């Protein structure tokens, strides 16, 4: 197990450039030859060798001898490269504890101008075994399936968040690097872990947020009590990588599933009965007039 903050602090400039050399080499090699890493980084081969042994001892890279000695990195090293990029751009000044492990991510607390959550995407991890057989170039020129999948997913989530914020109650998106997103930290329990004093109002607020997103052309497509965080007087919807545009071929089905999940949760926990048809009709109906439009009336 690599401790992210501790490991980050132990790395020197040459360590970082060696990791970046491996990253670049992995676009064309499954196992990047030492000579190639030396060439990319501009380090003499013996220095590159020393850095690579160090990184290997720290658990950041693995090596294999096929007909040459080659290196590759896994998610921990990739997390470190994203973190270094955030740090160089002054988006992140300090990294803290792990605060969440989801189905497809690892989330850390961090500090920037505001308290942050850094979500490191982990899509593609489960298909790791197929990576070796995957000899085709992927669309971004990457040969490595997990890097490709995790990057694409982070990029998609970040662009969706930029499109929805601040109209929809979501964490403020702050920065994107590789497979990682820095966003506003939301301190609160998940919807499934609290008892709302006014569940009717809670449900209404959630459906109103779903409608605002829908009016902006977006369906969450993974909505459930696990992806809703409860604050004092509002809710935040997180976890947007699965989101689809409202003109997606499965849009209807995905919206129905999202709303169905929420209604079933309120029925189960609060015995609150609400009609799925009415909820969907409300969401797909005319957009609520904005405050400005109401003033004119
Ligand atoms: P996954 O797809 O892996 O479920 P999530 O976006 O739901 O990814 O993040 C996993 C967990 O990390 C969440 O359930 C939550 O506990 C925590 N988390 C995610 N984003 C934030 C945030 N902005 N602020 C605080 N905690 C967060
Ligand atoms: Mn989630």
PDB file of C-alpha atoms and ligand atoms in Angstrom, residues 101-105 119 220 222 224 226-228 238-241, ligand 2:
ATOM      1  CA  UNK A 101     -13.315   4.558  -1.828  1.00  0.00           C
ATOM      2  CA  UNK A 102     -16.037   4.150  -4.392  1.00  0.00           C
ATOM      3  CA  UNK A 103     -16.761   1.589  -7.048  1.00  0.00           C
ATOM      4  CA  UNK A 104     -14.537   3.352  -9.520  1.00  0.00           C
ATOM      5  CA  UNK A 105     -12.494   5.852  -7.564  1.00  0.00           C
ATOM      6  CA  UNK A 119     -11.108  12.096  -6.958  1.00  0.00           C
ATOM      7  CA  UNK A 220     -26.900  11.732 -14.151  1.00  0.00           C
ATOM      8  CA  UNK A 222     -26.004   6.729 -11.664  1.00  0.00           C
ATOM      9  CA  UNK A 224     -28.968   6.920  -5.837  1.00  0.00           C
ATOM     10  CA  UNK A 226     -25.045   6.944  -2.285  1.00  0.00           C
ATOM     11  CA  UNK A 227     -24.367   9.856  -4.608  1.00  0.00           C
ATOM     12  CA  UNK A 228     -26.327  12.478  -2.699  1.00  0.00           C
ATOM     13  CA  UNK A 238     -21.850  13.903  -6.731  1.00  0.00           C
ATOM     14  CA  UNK A 239     -20.373  11.220  -9.021  1.00  0.00           C
ATOM     15  CA  UNK A 240     -21.105  12.329 -12.604  1.00  0.00           C
ATOM     16  CA  UNK A 241     -18.872  10.192 -14.877  1.00  0.00           C
TER      17      UNK A 241
HETATM   18 MN1  LIG B   2     -20.505   7.046  -5.893  1.00  0.00          MN
END
